[in-house]
């Protein structure tokens, strides 16, 4: 027998679903992805070795030049990998997870910039050593006399720029829109570097087979990008006709957007997932932002909850009823499919700030009851607990535990230390843990969970530090 309950907004809450038939995300998928990326290095090594002339590695200049060639090929390969990781391929998004893909993307981005710099440096030094000239004059010669080297230099400059703004210290001080659009210059860098690779790379200028393989790789990645980032979102946005139905203020600086649409069940949105939203009015049409659904999806209704972070999110509270919404997604693997069967369905959720949004949807829809789920909700003061009344009603209806951890930072004991967590949740080590919130909270809670001997495979994190 199924039953429904009422939320504070007056809509019927769906009964908790049974286990999903979709594959369970896990570390195995992440390791498999890393293995595939690493395997791509082998054909690059083979091409480099095949086109390395016998005897050239026996001189210092030849050795540095060969190293420069290899570093350049690795950098070009990783550029393609970076784009593929952000192409929103469903297989990766739903089984590896957007948070893991983002971490891999960030780490590989740092390597890519370093490899590109190393390529330029070793090529200049190798040519200068061989020609018995100083590196500065050799660099000028390369820029002026070799085809498309100026384009490659511009590509390197763009990569350095993107690398700088992607550093955590810089990223946190920038508006999301600025960071996002600067990131798009990576595509221009790839186009500029591509011409240089064919004009000056011995591996490609003398081998039709290598050129064909390299072009095929670029075409495949471009096709994935166009299909999943453009064609699919356009088709879904037109088909489902999502529009703003109402804007509700939840707490200071936090609003919920109630959306309507057609046949939304076909999107297969799972609680805990997010979509990229583009609101088609004069102020917002040119940008999209990632927001999680903050209530269990229904066939004709969705809800997202947004906090004013000082960028375009602050003006979403002024959206008019009927505003057309385009979207990409759903994305992410921060869902009930991550539950470890060995935990017996017992879950601990830890949220802070706007990190409550995906957990609010999960709290409503997780299977089980009678204490199987516990939510710890951290805030500096009670006014910073959006959606708390809804959470309290869900907890009462389903027998779940709900603990607001309210107080200024640094006052009293650390609520996420292993000792404090065990006081609140004695069977902590036996539970799956879903963790979402600001970077500081995530770091502190993850450290406490590890010290409390919670297995890493049971700690599921959704990070907003993108």
Coordinates of C-alpha atoms in Angstrom, one line a residue:
X1 CA 0.0 0.0 0.0
X2 CA 1.4 3.4 -0.9
X3 CA 0.8 6.7 0.7
X4 CA 1.5 10.3 0.2
X5 CA 2.2 13.2 2.6
X6 CA 1.9 16.9 2.2
X7 CA 4.8 19.3 2.2
X8 CA 4.6 22.9 3.5
X9 CA 3.9 24.1 0.0
X10 CA 0.8 22.0 -0.3
X11 CA 1.9 19.6 -3.0
X12 CA 1.7 15.9 -2.6
X13 CA 5.0 14.2 -1.8
X14 CA 5.6 11.1 -3.8
X15 CA 6.1 7.9 -1.8
X16 CA 9.7 6.8 -1.4
X17 CA 10.8 5.0 -4.5
X18 CA 12.1 1.5 -4.6
X19 CA 15.7 0.7 -5.6
X20 CA 16.8 2.2 -8.9
X21 CA 17.4 -0.2 -11.9
X22 CA 20.2 2.1 -13.1
X23 CA 23.9 1.1 -12.4
X24 CA 25.3 2.1 -9.0
X25 CA 28.0 4.8 -9.4
X26 CA 31.3 4.0 -7.6
X27 CA 35.0 4.3 -7.4
X28 CA 35.4 1.5 -10.0
X29 CA 34.0 3.8 -12.7
X30 CA 36.4 6.6 -11.7
X31 CA 39.4 4.2 -11.8
X32 CA 38.3 2.9 -15.2
X33 CA 38.1 6.4 -16.6
X34 CA 41.5 7.3 -15.3
X35 CA 42.9 4.0 -16.8
X36 CA 41.3 4.8 -20.2
X37 CA 42.9 8.3 -20.1
X38 CA 46.3 6.9 -19.2
X39 CA 46.0 4.3 -21.9
X40 CA 45.8 7.1 -24.5
X41 CA 49.4 7.9 -23.7
X42 CA 50.6 4.7 -25.3
X43 CA 49.8 5.4 -28.9
X44 CA 51.3 8.9 -28.5
X45 CA 54.5 7.3 -27.3
X46 CA 54.4 4.9 -30.2
X47 CA 53.9 7.8 -32.8
X48 CA 56.7 9.8 -31.2
X49 CA 59.1 6.9 -31.1
X50 CA 58.3 5.9 -34.7
X51 CA 59.1 9.5 -36.0
X52 CA 62.2 9.9 -33.9
X53 CA 65.3 9.7 -36.1
X54 CA 67.9 7.3 -35.0
X55 CA 70.9 9.0 -33.4
X56 CA 69.1 12.3 -32.5
X57 CA 68.8 11.2 -28.8
X58 CA 72.5 11.0 -28.5
X59 CA 73.1 14.7 -28.4
X60 CA 72.0 17.2 -25.8
X61 CA 70.2 19.4 -28.4
X62 CA 68.4 16.4 -30.0
X63 CA 67.4 15.0 -26.6
X64 CA 65.9 18.4 -25.5
X65 CA 64.1 18.7 -28.9
X66 CA 62.7 15.2 -28.7
X67 CA 61.5 15.9 -25.1
X68 CA 59.8 19.1 -26.4
X69 CA 58.0 17.2 -29.1
X70 CA 56.7 14.6 -26.7
X71 CA 55.5 17.1 -24.1
X72 CA 53.7 19.0 -26.9
X73 CA 51.9 15.9 -28.0
X74 CA 50.9 15.1 -24.4
X75 CA 49.6 18.6 -23.9
X76 CA 47.5 18.4 -27.1
X77 CA 46.1 15.0 -26.1
X78 CA 45.1 16.3 -22.6
X79 CA 43.4 19.3 -24.2
X80 CA 41.1 16.9 -26.0
X81 CA 40.6 14.9 -22.8
X82 CA 39.6 18.1 -20.9
X83 CA 37.0 18.9 -23.5
X84 CA 35.6 15.4 -23.5
X85 CA 35.3 15.4 -19.7
X86 CA 33.1 18.5 -19.9
X87 CA 31.0 17.3 -22.8
X88 CA 28.4 16.1 -20.4
X89 CA 28.4 12.5 -21.7
X90 CA 25.6 10.7 -19.8
X91 CA 27.7 7.5 -19.3
X92 CA 30.3 9.6 -17.4
X93 CA 27.9 12.0 -15.7
X94 CA 25.7 9.3 -14.2
X95 CA 28.3 6.7 -13.3
X96 CA 31.4 8.7 -12.4
X97 CA 29.6 11.9 -11.3
X98 CA 30.1 15.5 -12.1
X99 CA 32.0 16.2 -8.9
X100 CA 34.6 13.5 -9.7
X101 CA 34.8 14.6 -13.4
X102 CA 35.4 18.2 -12.2
X103 CA 38.3 17.1 -9.9
X104 CA 39.9 15.1 -12.7
X105 CA 39.4 18.0 -15.1
X106 CA 41.0 20.5 -12.7
X107 CA 44.0 18.2 -12.1
X108 CA 44.6 17.4 -15.7
X109 CA 44.2 21.1 -16.6
X110 CA 47.2 21.9 -14.3
X111 CA 49.2 19.2 -16.0
X112 CA 48.2 20.4 -19.4
X113 CA 49.4 24.0 -18.8
X114 CA 52.7 22.6 -17.4
X115 CA 53.2 20.3 -20.4
X116 CA 52.5 23.1 -22.8
X117 CA 55.1 25.4 -21.1
X118 CA 57.6 22.5 -21.0
X119 CA 57.0 21.9 -24.7
X120 CA 57.8 25.5 -25.6
X121 CA 60.9 25.7 -23.3
X122 CA 62.5 22.4 -24.5
X123 CA 61.9 23.2 -28.1
X124 CA 63.6 26.6 -27.8
X125 CA 66.5 25.2 -25.8
X126 CA 66.9 22.2 -28.1
X127 CA 67.0 24.3 -31.3
X128 CA 69.3 26.8 -29.7
X129 CA 71.7 24.1 -28.5
X130 CA 71.8 22.5 -31.9
X131 CA 72.2 25.8 -33.8
X132 CA 74.8 27.1 -31.2
X133 CA 72.7 30.3 -30.6
X134 CA 71.3 31.8 -27.4
X135 CA 67.7 30.9 -26.5
X136 CA 66.3 34.4 -26.9
X137 CA 67.4 34.8 -30.5
X138 CA 66.3 31.3 -31.2
X139 CA 62.8 32.0 -29.8
X140 CA 62.5 35.1 -32.1
X141 CA 63.6 33.0 -35.1
X142 CA 60.9 30.4 -34.3
X143 CA 58.2 33.0 -33.9
X144 CA 59.0 34.8 -37.1
X145 CA 60.3 32.1 -39.5
X146 CA 58.3 28.9 -38.6
X147 CA 54.7 28.6 -39.8
X148 CA 51.9 29.0 -37.3
X149 CA 54.2 29.3 -34.3
X150 CA 52.7 32.7 -33.5
X151 CA 49.3 31.0 -33.4
X152 CA 50.7 28.4 -31.0
X153 CA 52.2 31.1 -28.8
X154 CA 48.7 32.7 -28.6
X155 CA 47.3 29.3 -27.7
X156 CA 49.8 29.0 -24.9
X157 CA 48.9 32.5 -23.6
X158 CA 45.2 31.6 -23.5
X159 CA 46.0 28.3 -21.6
X160 CA 48.0 30.3 -19.1
X161 CA 45.2 32.8 -18.6
X162 CA 42.6 30.1 -18.1
X163 CA 45.0 28.3 -15.7
X164 CA 45.4 31.4 -13.6
X165 CA 41.7 32.2 -13.3
X166 CA 41.0 28.5 -12.5
X167 CA 43.3 28.5 -9.4
X168 CA 41.1 28.2 -6.3
X169 CA 42.3 31.5 -4.7
X170 CA 41.5 33.4 -7.9
X171 CA 38.3 31.5 -8.8
X172 CA 36.6 32.2 -5.5
X173 CA 37.0 36.0 -6.0
X174 CA 35.5 36.0 -9.5
X175 CA 31.9 36.1 -10.6
X176 CA 30.8 32.7 -12.0
X177 CA 29.9 34.2 -15.3
X178 CA 33.4 35.7 -15.8
X179 CA 35.1 32.5 -14.9
X180 CA 32.8 30.4 -17.2
X181 CA 33.3 32.6 -20.3
X182 CA 37.1 32.9 -19.8
X183 CA 37.1 29.1 -19.7
X184 CA 35.6 29.0 -23.2
X185 CA 38.8 30.3 -24.6
X186 CA 40.2 26.8 -24.3
X187 CA 38.3 26.0 -27.5
X188 CA 40.1 28.8 -29.3
X189 CA 43.4 27.6 -27.9
X190 CA 42.8 24.1 -29.3
X191 CA 42.0 25.6 -32.7
X192 CA 45.2 27.7 -32.8
X193 CA 47.4 24.8 -31.6
X194 CA 45.8 22.4 -34.1
X195 CA 47.2 24.4 -37.1
X196 CA 50.6 24.5 -35.5
X197 CA 50.7 20.8 -34.9
X198 CA 50.2 20.0 -38.6
X199 CA 52.5 22.7 -39.9
X200 CA 55.5 22.0 -37.6
X201 CA 55.0 18.6 -36.0
X202 CA 57.1 16.0 -37.7
X203 CA 54.8 13.3 -36.5
X204 CA 52.0 14.8 -38.6
X205 CA 53.6 16.7 -41.4
X206 CA 55.2 13.6 -42.8
X207 CA 52.5 11.0 -42.0
X208 CA 49.1 10.9 -43.6
X209 CA 48.1 8.1 -41.2
X210 CA 49.0 10.1 -38.2
X211 CA 47.1 13.1 -39.5
X212 CA 44.0 11.0 -40.2
X213 CA 44.1 9.6 -36.6
X214 CA 44.6 13.0 -35.1
X215 CA 41.8 14.6 -37.1
X216 CA 39.5 11.7 -36.2
X217 CA 40.1 12.3 -32.5
X218 CA 39.3 16.0 -32.8
X219 CA 36.2 15.4 -34.8
X220 CA 35.0 12.7 -32.4
X221 CA 35.4 15.1 -29.4
X222 CA 33.8 18.0 -31.3
X223 CA 30.8 15.8 -32.2
X224 CA 30.3 14.7 -28.6
X225 CA 30.5 18.3 -27.5
X226 CA 28.0 19.6 -30.1
X227 CA 25.6 16.7 -29.5
X228 CA 25.4 16.6 -25.7
X229 CA 26.0 20.3 -25.0
X230 CA 23.9 21.9 -27.8
X231 CA 21.6 19.6 -29.8
X232 CA 20.2 17.5 -26.9
X233 CA 19.5 20.6 -24.6
X234 CA 17.8 22.5 -27.5
X235 CA 15.6 19.5 -28.3
X236 CA 14.7 18.9 -24.6
X237 CA 14.0 22.5 -23.9
X238 CA 11.6 22.8 -26.9
X239 CA 9.9 19.5 -26.1
X240 CA 9.3 20.0 -22.4
X241 CA 8.5 23.7 -22.4
X242 CA 9.7 24.5 -18.9
X243 CA 8.5 27.9 -17.5
X244 CA 8.6 29.8 -14.2
X245 CA 5.4 29.2 -12.3
X246 CA 6.2 31.0 -9.0
X247 CA 9.1 32.6 -7.1
X248 CA 9.0 32.0 -3.3
X249 CA 11.3 33.6 -0.7
X250 CA 12.6 31.0 1.6
X251 CA 14.9 33.0 3.8
X252 CA 17.1 36.1 3.5
X253 CA 18.9 35.8 0.2
X254 CA 17.4 32.5 -0.7
X255 CA 14.5 31.9 -3.1
X256 CA 12.8 28.8 -4.6
X257 CA 11.8 28.8 -8.3
X258 CA 8.8 26.6 -9.0
X259 CA 8.8 25.4 -12.6
X260 CA 6.2 23.7 -14.8
X261 CA 6.7 21.7 -17.9
X262 CA 5.5 18.8 -20.1
X263 CA 6.2 15.2 -19.5
X264 CA 9.1 15.9 -17.2
X265 CA 9.3 12.2 -16.2
X266 CA 11.0 11.4 -19.5
X267 CA 14.0 13.4 -18.3
X268 CA 14.5 10.8 -15.6
X269 CA 15.7 13.4 -13.1
X270 CA 16.7 11.8 -9.8
X271 CA 16.7 13.6 -6.5
X272 CA 20.2 14.9 -5.8
X273 CA 20.9 15.7 -9.5
X274 CA 21.4 19.2 -10.9
X275 CA 20.7 20.8 -14.3
X276 CA 22.1 23.9 -16.0
X277 CA 19.4 26.5 -16.2
X278 CA 19.1 29.4 -18.6
X279 CA 16.2 31.9 -18.0
X280 CA 15.1 33.6 -21.2
X281 CA 14.5 37.1 -20.1
X282 CA 16.5 40.3 -20.8
X283 CA 18.8 40.0 -17.8
X284 CA 19.6 36.2 -17.9
X285 CA 19.3 34.8 -21.4
X286 CA 23.0 35.0 -22.1
X287 CA 24.2 32.8 -19.1
X288 CA 23.4 29.5 -17.6
X289 CA 24.0 28.3 -14.0
X290 CA 24.0 24.8 -12.3
X291 CA 21.3 24.4 -9.7
X292 CA 20.1 21.2 -8.0
X293 CA 16.4 20.2 -7.8
X294 CA 15.3 20.9 -4.2
X295 CA 12.2 18.7 -4.2
X296 CA 11.4 15.3 -5.6
X297 CA 10.6 15.8 -9.3
X298 CA 7.1 15.4 -10.6
X299 CA 5.8 14.9 -14.1
X300 CA 4.7 18.5 -14.5
X301 CA 6.6 20.3 -11.8
X302 CA 10.2 20.9 -10.6
X303 CA 11.7 23.2 -8.0
X304 CA 15.1 24.7 -7.6
X305 CA 16.3 26.7 -4.6
X306 CA 18.9 29.5 -5.2
X307 CA 21.1 31.5 -2.8
X308 CA 22.2 35.0 -3.7
X309 CA 26.0 34.6 -4.2
X310 CA 26.6 38.1 -5.6
X311 CA 26.3 37.1 -9.2
X312 CA 23.2 36.6 -11.4
X313 CA 21.7 34.4 -8.8
X314 CA 20.8 37.5 -6.8
X315 CA 18.4 38.7 -9.5
X316 CA 16.5 35.4 -10.0
X317 CA 14.0 36.5 -7.3
X318 CA 12.7 39.0 -9.8
X319 CA 11.8 36.6 -12.5
X320 CA 8.3 36.9 -13.9
X321 CA 5.7 34.2 -14.0
X322 CA 5.8 32.5 -17.4
X323 CA 9.5 33.2 -18.1
X324 CA 10.7 30.5 -20.6
X325 CA 13.5 28.3 -19.2
X326 CA 16.1 26.3 -21.3
X327 CA 18.1 23.7 -19.6
X328 CA 20.8 21.1 -19.9
X329 CA 20.8 17.8 -17.9
X330 CA 20.1 16.2 -15.6
X331 CA 23.7 15.7 -14.5
X332 CA 25.5 14.2 -11.5
X333 CA 25.6 10.9 -9.5
X334 CA 24.8 12.4 -6.1
X335 CA 21.7 10.1 -5.9
X336 CA 20.3 7.2 -4.0
X337 CA 22.1 4.9 -6.5
X338 CA 25.3 5.6 -4.5
X339 CA 23.9 3.7 -1.5
X340 CA 26.2 0.9 -0.4
X341 CA 24.1 -2.3 -0.1
X342 CA 26.3 -3.2 2.9
X343 CA 25.0 -0.2 4.9
X344 CA 21.5 -1.7 5.1
X345 CA 19.8 1.5 3.9
X346 CA 21.0 3.7 6.8
X347 CA 22.0 7.2 5.7
X348 CA 23.6 10.3 7.3
X349 CA 23.3 13.6 5.5
X350 CA 25.4 16.6 6.3
X351 CA 24.5 20.0 4.7
X352 CA 25.4 23.6 5.0
X353 CA 24.2 26.7 3.3
X354 CA 22.7 26.2 -0.2
X355 CA 24.1 22.6 0.0
X356 CA 20.8 21.7 1.5
X357 CA 19.1 21.8 -1.9
X358 CA 20.1 18.3 -3.3
X359 CA 19.8 16.8 0.2
X360 CA 16.3 18.2 0.6
X361 CA 15.2 16.2 -2.4
X362 CA 17.0 13.1 -1.2
X363 CA 15.6 13.4 2.3
X364 CA 12.1 13.4 0.8
X365 CA 12.6 10.4 -1.5
X366 CA 15.1 8.0 0.1
X367 CA 13.7 4.5 0.7
X368 CA 13.2 3.4 4.3
X369 CA 12.0 5.1 7.4
X370 CA 12.1 4.9 11.2
X371 CA 15.5 6.5 11.7
X372 CA 17.2 5.0 8.6
X373 CA 18.0 8.6 7.6
X374 CA 19.5 11.4 9.7
X375 CA 20.2 15.0 8.5
X376 CA 22.7 17.4 10.2
X377 CA 22.0 20.9 9.0
X378 CA 24.8 23.5 9.8
X379 CA 24.2 27.2 9.9
X380 CA 25.6 30.3 11.8
X381 CA 22.1 31.4 12.9
X382 CA 18.5 30.1 12.5
X383 CA 17.8 32.6 9.7
X384 CA 20.3 30.7 7.5
X385 CA 18.3 27.4 7.5
X386 CA 16.2 27.6 4.3
X387 CA 13.7 24.9 3.8
X388 CA 14.0 23.8 7.5
X389 CA 10.2 23.7 8.1
X390 CA 9.8 21.4 5.1
X391 CA 12.6 19.2 6.4
X392 CA 11.0 19.1 9.8
X393 CA 7.6 17.9 8.3
X394 CA 9.3 15.2 6.3
X395 CA 11.3 14.0 9.3
X396 CA 8.1 13.8 11.4
X397 CA 6.2 12.0 8.6
X398 CA 8.9 9.5 7.9
X399 CA 10.5 9.0 11.3
X400 CA 13.8 10.5 10.1
X401 CA 16.3 12.4 12.4
X402 CA 16.8 16.1 11.9
X403 CA 19.4 18.1 13.9
X404 CA 20.1 21.8 13.3
X405 CA 23.7 22.6 14.2
X406 CA 23.4 26.4 14.8
X407 CA 26.1 28.6 16.0
X408 CA 29.0 30.9 14.9
X409 CA 32.1 29.4 13.5
X410 CA 34.7 28.7 16.1
X411 CA 32.3 28.9 19.0
X412 CA 32.3 25.7 21.0
X413 CA 33.5 22.3 19.9
X414 CA 33.8 21.4 16.2
X415 CA 30.4 19.8 15.3
X416 CA 32.1 17.7 12.7
X417 CA 34.8 16.2 14.8
X418 CA 34.8 12.4 15.1
X419 CA 33.7 12.7 18.8
X420 CA 30.8 15.1 18.2
X421 CA 29.6 13.1 15.2
X422 CA 29.6 9.9 17.2
X423 CA 27.5 11.6 20.0
X424 CA 24.8 12.6 17.5
X425 CA 25.0 9.4 15.4
X426 CA 26.4 6.5 17.4
X427 CA 26.2 4.0 14.5
X428 CA 28.0 6.5 12.2
X429 CA 30.5 4.0 10.9
X430 CA 27.6 1.8 9.6
X431 CA 26.0 4.5 7.5
X432 CA 26.3 5.9 4.0
X433 CA 27.1 9.6 4.3
X434 CA 25.9 12.3 1.8
X435 CA 27.8 15.6 2.2
X436 CA 27.2 18.9 0.5
X437 CA 28.0 22.5 1.4
X438 CA 30.7 25.1 1.3
X439 CA 34.4 24.0 0.8
X440 CA 35.3 24.6 4.5
X441 CA 32.4 22.6 5.8
X442 CA 33.0 19.7 3.4
X443 CA 36.7 19.6 4.3
X444 CA 36.0 19.6 8.1
X445 CA 33.2 17.0 7.8
X446 CA 35.2 14.7 5.6
X447 CA 38.1 14.8 8.0
X448 CA 35.8 14.0 11.0
X449 CA 34.2 11.1 9.1
X450 CA 37.5 9.6 8.2
X451 CA 38.7 9.8 11.8
X452 CA 35.4 8.1 12.8
X453 CA 36.3 5.2 10.6
X454 CA 33.6 5.7 8.0
X455 CA 34.7 3.8 4.9
X456 CA 35.6 6.0 2.0
X457 CA 33.3 4.1 -0.3
X458 CA 30.4 5.3 1.8
X459 CA 31.3 9.0 1.8
X460 CA 29.5 10.7 -1.1
X461 CA 30.3 14.4 -1.7
X462 CA 28.8 17.0 -4.0
X463 CA 31.0 20.0 -4.1
X464 CA 30.0 23.5 -5.2
X465 CA 33.7 24.6 -5.4
X466 CA 33.8 24.3 -9.2

